[in-house]
XYZ file of C-alpha atoms in Angstrom:
507
model
C -47.191 -0.403 -178.553
C -48.871 -1.713 -174.674
C -48.940 1.034 -172.305
C -46.998 -0.020 -168.799
C -48.676 -0.113 -166.245
C -49.605 2.162 -163.463
C -48.946 0.121 -159.991
C -49.905 2.057 -157.231
C -47.975 1.391 -153.860
C -49.612 1.952 -150.459
C -47.720 2.858 -147.956
C -46.196 0.392 -145.710
C -46.265 1.289 -141.926
C -43.487 1.940 -140.103
C -41.466 -1.492 -138.921
C -40.270 -1.106 -135.526
C -36.698 -2.868 -135.458
C -37.134 -5.921 -133.990
C -33.837 -7.616 -131.439
C -34.047 -11.288 -131.180
C -33.403 -12.759 -127.377
C -30.887 -16.227 -127.122
C -34.004 -17.981 -125.734
C -37.417 -17.282 -126.859
C -38.946 -18.000 -123.563
C -36.715 -14.466 -122.579
C -39.022 -12.728 -124.427
C -42.118 -12.462 -122.023
C -39.565 -10.796 -119.793
C -37.268 -8.514 -122.054
C -39.522 -6.979 -125.193
C -38.148 -7.648 -129.110
C -39.524 -3.614 -129.764
C -36.393 -1.931 -129.309
C -37.875 1.370 -131.463
C -37.455 4.382 -129.278
C -40.981 4.102 -129.149
C -40.754 1.046 -126.575
C -38.173 2.225 -124.210
C -39.995 3.117 -121.675
C -40.917 -0.401 -121.011
C -37.622 -1.786 -122.028
C -36.022 0.918 -119.066
C -38.925 -0.494 -116.919
C -38.226 -4.462 -117.558
C -34.114 -3.069 -116.615
C -36.232 -1.747 -113.120
C -37.278 -5.087 -112.293
C -33.513 -6.730 -113.139
C -32.281 -4.641 -110.139
C -35.176 -5.363 -107.653
C -34.746 -8.941 -108.722
C -30.944 -8.486 -107.866
C -32.445 -6.685 -104.583
C -34.386 -9.739 -103.605
C -31.475 -12.686 -104.768
C -29.778 -10.582 -102.423
C -31.550 -10.312 -99.276
C -33.186 -14.485 -99.927
C -29.283 -15.450 -99.130
C -30.308 -13.622 -95.815
C -32.459 -16.038 -95.176
C -30.261 -18.394 -95.171
C -29.598 -19.730 -90.935
C -26.574 -17.419 -89.903
C -26.108 -20.469 -87.517
C -24.683 -22.697 -90.416
C -22.002 -20.731 -91.200
C -21.044 -18.289 -88.100
C -19.489 -20.761 -85.974
C -17.060 -21.384 -89.038
C -16.462 -17.484 -89.487
C -16.743 -16.191 -86.318
C -16.971 -12.576 -85.663
C -16.418 -12.094 -89.822
C -19.438 -14.025 -90.549
C -21.899 -10.821 -89.219
C -20.308 -9.202 -92.550
C -22.527 -11.543 -95.087
C -25.893 -10.021 -93.834
C -24.772 -6.564 -93.174
C -23.148 -6.762 -97.338
C -26.223 -8.704 -98.578
C -28.522 -5.993 -96.933
C -26.253 -2.945 -97.987
C -25.794 -4.446 -101.687
C -30.357 -4.938 -102.015
C -29.450 -0.981 -101.270
C -27.754 -0.764 -103.932
C -29.669 -2.804 -106.396
C -32.624 -0.664 -105.199
C -31.223 2.427 -105.948
C -30.202 1.374 -109.620
C -33.291 0.658 -110.025
C -34.927 3.875 -109.060
C -32.052 5.886 -111.774
C -32.971 6.558 -115.447
C -31.053 4.574 -118.252
C -28.237 7.608 -119.850
C -28.196 8.415 -123.511
C -25.745 6.242 -123.874
C -27.379 3.321 -122.662
C -30.331 4.237 -124.232
C -28.007 3.950 -127.293
C -26.758 0.619 -126.732
C -30.230 -0.839 -126.200
C -30.564 -2.168 -129.816
C -27.481 -3.492 -130.076
C -27.599 -5.267 -126.417
C -30.629 -5.902 -125.386
C -31.279 -7.649 -122.820
C -27.829 -7.758 -121.677
C -25.746 -10.600 -120.999
C -26.218 -9.839 -116.350
C -30.039 -9.443 -117.106
C -30.079 -12.751 -118.400
C -28.558 -14.070 -115.686
C -30.450 -12.731 -113.174
C -33.991 -13.637 -114.918
C -32.671 -17.200 -114.826
C -31.285 -16.763 -111.316
C -34.842 -15.340 -110.507
C -36.582 -18.397 -112.225
C -34.582 -20.622 -110.105
C -35.483 -18.526 -106.312
C -38.929 -18.901 -107.106
C -38.540 -22.497 -106.346
C -38.881 -21.583 -102.682
C -41.468 -19.264 -103.491
C -43.828 -22.060 -104.641
C -42.501 -24.569 -101.657
C -43.342 -21.058 -99.706
C -46.502 -20.541 -101.152
C -48.106 -24.511 -100.641
C -46.943 -24.066 -97.302
C -48.743 -21.042 -95.936
C -51.584 -22.559 -97.938
C -51.319 -26.075 -95.873
C -50.424 -23.828 -92.671
C -53.504 -21.918 -92.968
C -56.002 -24.499 -92.102
C -54.069 -26.267 -89.156
C -52.292 -25.937 -85.519
C -50.892 -22.102 -85.332
C -47.458 -21.461 -85.021
C -46.375 -17.844 -84.213
C -42.447 -18.360 -85.001
C -42.599 -14.038 -84.041
C -44.401 -12.821 -80.925
C -45.766 -9.835 -82.461
C -48.175 -12.138 -83.787
C -48.489 -13.928 -80.560
C -49.375 -11.031 -78.653
C -51.455 -9.604 -81.854
C -53.587 -12.602 -81.540
C -53.877 -12.638 -78.286
C -55.233 -9.306 -77.768
C -57.658 -9.989 -80.078
C -59.144 -13.190 -77.759
C -58.820 -10.607 -74.446
C -60.797 -7.777 -76.027
C -63.456 -10.706 -76.778
C -63.801 -10.973 -73.275
C -64.457 -7.239 -72.491
C -60.605 -6.768 -71.638
C -57.811 -4.210 -72.200
C -55.339 -5.845 -74.561
C -52.550 -3.344 -73.392
C -53.348 -4.024 -69.340
C -53.941 -7.904 -69.569
C -51.638 -9.194 -72.301
C -49.512 -12.056 -70.488
C -46.019 -13.598 -72.153
C -46.550 -16.284 -69.687
C -50.456 -17.337 -71.022
C -49.179 -16.972 -74.514
C -46.687 -19.102 -73.920
C -48.985 -22.209 -72.957
C -51.572 -20.818 -75.224
C -50.297 -21.457 -77.933
C -46.950 -23.680 -77.576
C -44.609 -21.160 -78.231
C -40.206 -21.934 -78.350
C -38.311 -19.865 -76.093
C -36.572 -18.399 -78.781
C -39.804 -16.915 -80.281
C -39.864 -14.420 -77.731
C -38.392 -11.109 -76.532
C -35.945 -10.771 -74.160
C -35.943 -7.450 -72.019
C -32.705 -6.840 -70.391
C -34.609 -6.925 -66.906
C -34.540 -9.308 -63.796
C -31.481 -12.161 -64.198
C -30.882 -10.470 -67.761
C -30.059 -7.118 -66.413
C -26.484 -5.508 -66.641
C -25.793 -7.823 -69.661
C -26.012 -7.120 -73.514
C -25.439 -10.113 -75.485
C -28.353 -12.408 -76.348
C -29.370 -14.807 -74.465
C -29.181 -18.584 -74.994
C -31.902 -20.847 -75.840
C -30.769 -22.823 -72.166
C -31.278 -19.341 -70.400
C -34.910 -18.627 -72.475
C -35.972 -22.017 -71.358
C -34.494 -22.139 -67.777
C -35.767 -18.631 -66.607
C -39.915 -19.137 -68.305
C -39.720 -22.195 -67.079
C -38.903 -20.704 -63.539
C -41.564 -18.214 -63.825
C -44.183 -20.374 -64.793
C -43.700 -22.693 -61.875
C -43.888 -19.511 -59.073
C -47.368 -18.434 -60.407
C -47.238 -17.653 -63.614
C -48.011 -13.911 -64.008
C -46.341 -10.519 -66.178
C -44.293 -9.886 -62.767
C -42.952 -13.100 -62.331
C -41.066 -13.396 -66.096
C -39.890 -9.255 -66.234
C -37.135 -11.166 -68.441
C -39.814 -10.488 -71.260
C -42.207 -8.542 -73.347
C -45.597 -8.744 -72.266
C -46.887 -5.369 -74.140
C -49.052 -5.545 -76.714
C -46.330 -3.498 -78.704
C -48.872 -1.602 -82.084
C -51.553 0.539 -82.400
C -55.011 -0.795 -81.657
C -55.417 -1.623 -85.779
C -52.995 -4.167 -85.571
C -55.474 -6.792 -83.304
C -58.634 -5.514 -84.513
C -57.980 -6.683 -87.567
C -57.859 -10.233 -86.079
C -61.597 -10.329 -84.086
C -62.669 -12.220 -86.733
C -60.545 -14.797 -86.029
C -61.745 -14.230 -82.011
C -65.463 -14.665 -82.724
C -64.926 -17.778 -84.632
C -62.512 -19.579 -81.888
C -59.545 -19.593 -84.085
C -55.630 -18.957 -83.119
C -54.331 -19.391 -86.479
C -54.719 -15.887 -88.058
C -52.243 -17.241 -90.594
C -55.090 -16.526 -93.686
C -55.436 -13.005 -93.297
C -51.710 -12.166 -94.279
C -51.433 -14.712 -96.845
C -54.142 -13.004 -98.488
C -52.978 -9.542 -97.633
C -49.759 -10.630 -99.383
C -52.222 -12.266 -102.900
C -54.046 -8.378 -102.571
C -50.450 -7.089 -102.955
C -49.630 -9.106 -106.262
C -53.290 -8.283 -107.955
C -52.942 -4.960 -107.254
C -49.789 -5.082 -108.953
C -50.900 -6.983 -111.630
C -54.139 -4.685 -112.636
C -51.531 -1.526 -111.844
C -48.756 -2.463 -114.046
C -48.628 -3.103 -118.066
C -49.204 -6.012 -119.635
C -45.803 -6.010 -120.411
C -44.626 -6.334 -116.575
C -46.491 -8.869 -115.591
C -44.558 -11.538 -116.032
C -42.231 -9.597 -113.655
C -44.938 -8.970 -111.832
C -45.703 -12.507 -110.623
C -41.820 -13.629 -111.084
C -41.001 -11.230 -108.620
C -43.901 -12.121 -106.128
C -42.588 -15.921 -106.381
C -38.889 -15.073 -105.846
C -39.503 -12.766 -102.389
C -38.486 -15.426 -100.406
C -38.557 -12.945 -97.615
C -41.455 -11.848 -98.234
C -43.275 -14.823 -98.146
C -40.915 -15.859 -94.913
C -42.843 -12.973 -93.439
C -46.222 -14.321 -94.470
C -46.045 -17.583 -93.169
C -44.656 -16.285 -90.057
C -47.706 -13.678 -89.737
C -45.862 -10.774 -90.009
C -47.605 -7.886 -89.441
C -45.310 -5.327 -91.970
C -47.368 -7.535 -94.581
C -50.862 -5.825 -93.700
C -49.179 -2.851 -93.624
C -47.265 -2.518 -96.653
C -50.424 -3.088 -98.778
C -51.963 0.014 -96.817
C -48.804 1.683 -97.620
C -48.616 0.866 -101.130
C -52.639 2.085 -101.291
C -51.637 5.000 -99.083
C -48.856 6.037 -102.344
C -50.978 4.571 -105.197
C -53.492 6.470 -104.592
C -51.512 10.037 -104.431
C -53.314 11.871 -107.053
C -56.958 10.553 -104.633
C -57.166 13.741 -101.702
C -59.463 11.011 -99.947
C -58.469 7.142 -101.431
C -54.468 8.187 -100.018
C -55.380 10.038 -96.843
C -57.868 7.041 -95.635
C -55.131 4.380 -96.683
C -52.243 6.103 -94.603
C -54.081 7.087 -91.519
C -55.084 2.851 -91.562
C -51.273 2.477 -91.839
C -50.906 4.255 -88.885
C -53.424 2.995 -86.613
C -51.460 -0.629 -87.594
C -47.947 -0.704 -86.929
C -45.160 2.025 -86.653
C -42.691 1.683 -89.011
C -44.812 3.318 -90.897
C -44.410 6.464 -89.337
C -41.204 6.921 -91.077
C -43.032 7.176 -93.712
C -44.902 9.879 -92.407
C -42.248 12.928 -93.082
C -41.083 11.331 -96.494
C -45.602 11.145 -97.229
C -45.508 15.106 -96.151
C -42.871 16.032 -98.719
C -44.050 14.146 -100.890
C -47.948 16.180 -101.030
C -46.402 20.048 -100.652
C -43.785 19.113 -103.357
C -46.790 17.569 -105.687
C -50.036 19.820 -104.186
C -48.829 22.566 -101.893
C -49.268 23.361 -98.302
C -53.271 23.344 -98.242
C -53.621 20.224 -99.135
C -50.957 18.781 -96.935
C -52.662 19.872 -94.271
C -56.337 18.535 -95.774
C -54.351 15.314 -95.702
C -52.400 14.906 -93.421
C -55.595 16.414 -90.529
C -58.077 12.925 -92.228
C -54.988 10.380 -91.764
C -54.417 11.798 -88.179
C -58.405 11.570 -87.236
C -58.678 7.594 -88.911
C -55.586 6.963 -87.080
C -56.781 8.340 -83.804
C -60.114 6.851 -84.329
C -59.744 3.203 -83.979
C -56.841 3.765 -81.274
C -58.737 6.777 -79.095
C -61.162 3.791 -77.283
C -58.166 2.525 -76.247
C -55.898 5.683 -74.790
C -59.416 6.709 -72.972
C -59.422 3.409 -71.434
C -56.306 3.457 -69.880
C -54.186 6.121 -71.932
C -50.458 5.422 -69.846
C -51.133 1.230 -70.640
C -51.535 2.072 -74.410
C -48.620 4.820 -74.353
C -46.059 2.656 -72.711
C -47.849 -0.341 -75.700
C -46.662 1.894 -78.375
C -43.261 3.760 -77.495
C -42.651 -0.234 -76.159
C -40.174 -0.858 -79.188
C -37.952 2.487 -78.663
C -38.474 3.112 -74.783
C -37.904 -1.370 -73.317
C -34.695 -1.937 -72.529
C -33.907 -4.809 -74.951
C -31.270 -6.443 -76.414
C -29.472 -5.508 -79.438
C -30.277 -7.239 -82.712
C -30.633 -7.123 -86.738
C -27.772 -6.915 -89.712
C -27.086 -3.201 -89.763
C -24.434 -1.809 -88.106
C -24.784 -3.356 -84.543
C -24.561 -7.011 -86.657
C -20.940 -6.150 -86.186
C -20.868 -5.942 -82.650
C -23.148 -8.532 -81.860
C -20.793 -10.922 -82.945
C -17.808 -8.487 -81.968
C -16.049 -7.959 -84.884
C -15.890 -4.484 -83.871
C -17.222 -3.145 -79.910
C -20.624 -1.980 -78.921
C -21.472 1.498 -79.478
C -22.991 3.778 -76.685
C -26.892 3.993 -77.331
C -26.363 7.837 -78.246
C -24.382 7.009 -80.525
C -26.689 4.606 -83.013
C -29.235 7.592 -82.348
C -27.103 9.799 -83.076
C -25.973 7.658 -86.675
C -30.122 7.200 -87.443
C -30.711 10.705 -86.788
C -28.260 11.921 -89.344
C -29.169 9.262 -91.782
C -33.149 10.488 -91.000
C -31.665 13.253 -92.459
C -30.267 13.110 -95.018
C -33.015 10.916 -96.847
C -35.465 13.266 -96.166
C -32.843 15.956 -98.234
C -32.727 13.238 -100.888
C -36.451 12.969 -101.040
C -36.901 16.729 -101.120
C -35.132 16.705 -104.605
C -36.671 13.552 -106.551
C -39.721 12.873 -105.048
C -41.527 14.532 -108.327
C -39.558 12.349 -110.341
C -39.132 9.351 -108.101
C -42.055 9.565 -105.553
C -41.775 5.534 -105.091
C -38.360 6.358 -103.802
C -39.853 6.650 -99.782
C -40.031 3.004 -100.338
C -35.769 2.811 -100.280
C -35.538 5.594 -98.264
C -37.724 5.658 -94.828
C -36.062 1.913 -94.126
C -31.895 3.356 -94.781
C -31.845 5.178 -91.438
C -32.790 1.478 -89.317
C -29.657 0.238 -90.952
C -28.351 2.292 -88.326
C -30.461 1.770 -84.924
C -29.774 -0.473 -82.282
C -32.042 -2.457 -83.373
C -32.071 -3.647 -87.630
C -34.042 -6.280 -87.951
C -34.230 -8.239 -91.515
C -38.274 -7.704 -91.440
C -38.111 -3.760 -91.262
C -36.149 -4.119 -95.033
C -37.767 -7.688 -96.742
C -40.817 -5.408 -97.600
C -39.640 -2.730 -99.602
C -38.092 -4.365 -102.938
C -40.948 -5.360 -104.477
C -43.324 -2.140 -103.246
C -41.265 -0.045 -104.674
C -41.571 -2.144 -108.030
C -44.971 -1.783 -108.179
C -45.055 2.410 -107.579
C -42.467 2.301 -109.612
C -44.085 1.063 -112.821
C -47.253 1.976 -111.855
C -45.935 5.168 -111.710
C -44.348 4.623 -115.065
C -47.963 3.881 -116.936
C -50.094 6.578 -114.885
C -46.857 9.312 -116.780
C -47.382 7.318 -119.495
C -51.227 7.780 -120.118
C -50.997 11.015 -119.332
C -48.704 12.064 -122.515
C -51.383 9.436 -124.860
C -53.979 12.000 -123.653
C -51.918 14.733 -123.526
C -51.361 14.034 -127.400
C -54.564 13.111 -128.515
C -55.944 16.561 -126.704
C -53.121 17.908 -128.903
C -54.720 16.173 -132.500
C -57.692 17.313 -131.723
C -57.140 20.442 -131.858
C -55.436 21.219 -134.477
C -58.895 21.387 -137.125
C -59.446 24.352 -134.730
C -56.224 26.290 -134.569
C -57.589 28.844 -136.762
C -59.933 30.006 -134.226
C -57.657 31.375 -132.161
C -56.073 34.755 -132.721
C -53.019 35.779 -133.800
C -50.510 37.318 -131.776
C -49.170 40.877 -133.449
C -46.950 41.189 -134.681
C -44.024 43.460 -132.634
C -44.127 47.438 -134.597
C -40.678 48.571 -136.137
């Protein structure tokens, strides 16, 4: 009788459950591995979808309001108001972790239908991003067009400094109007001169009439008190443009384009490989930030510095240096200072907080000290311009409802009170969640500006994508820490016999 052969079967590795997506190309954005070990990736992809929702809503706000305001009359202001509020909600949903019920449903419904729809809409929106990218590259080699006076002021400041003149005292809007061929509505009007004692924003015809009169009168800053002529930002805002001044080039657009490309490259390096398709997609679909880059908005460069300050928060010197550079660049970074203090204090203690803020303060002061010594009153008047000069109400926040006369204008103190209460509320919120969600500062720091006298859309455009970058990099760091701790535990298992046993309790 033949002896039965014994077949040795090797143990097969545990197979991870796979979930086929409806379209094969979607697997680049939504993983098919729905095993519990892969839940962090699934959760990050869900968060990326909410960030995409925020970008879509903000991109709708980029549609020219003049197309629908005449038809909707005062109710037209509700559209940008709700779009920005909706983007806040989407960013908050991206910060919230998944519930246990949502994790249990992952295997049966991944990705969800709404996620697939958002992905398709984001891909369509990315076409506009590619157009903006191509446009910015072409404009980088052509004649500059500054659609905002902030870029004009900074570029002119670099030119003045090259000539040995103080930018904070010798800046003149009328000189820039002639040099850069600005459109009248690319300037910032003040409620002074012929615009005094009024609150509604001037028309383009009024802009042009007053500018033409001022140019004929002599063309000095005193001839046009109705327009902002001061350099309104700290010194690093124009010191970074000095290479262009030395080359006698007015086109500073390449600097801001490279700043945005640096943000994308930083995100690519910081996140897990599974998230890199989302990095590129969200970067190209980010029409609001592309508009800021094409317009030479200083927020792009400042955002790069802030991202680095938060991303390197475990590094004392690296984080403090980049925070100091952001402080020396633009005042919007100052809104993040109390959030940074809370984050460092909650994670590292009071001593570390004092040390880092001292380093950041020294760096921020170092770039501005020469101009403070040169003319302290002019420098102070310049950096306080956004809050000290009588500017017209403008924006997409609460004040936007009054601009279209849907509701009456409130006293200026009411807007200040609402903004102060919002700051207090967001700081309390961040105190509670800063350890688990340090990146939440990107959202919480801009919410108070929604209640301000001036709530420009650009204040809110540089929040969603940085929030995603920090969120994804934070999860990557945590997973690396867990993986390292697990490997250490496995290595120490053979040596546990060396650990003395605890004495048993006596009866």
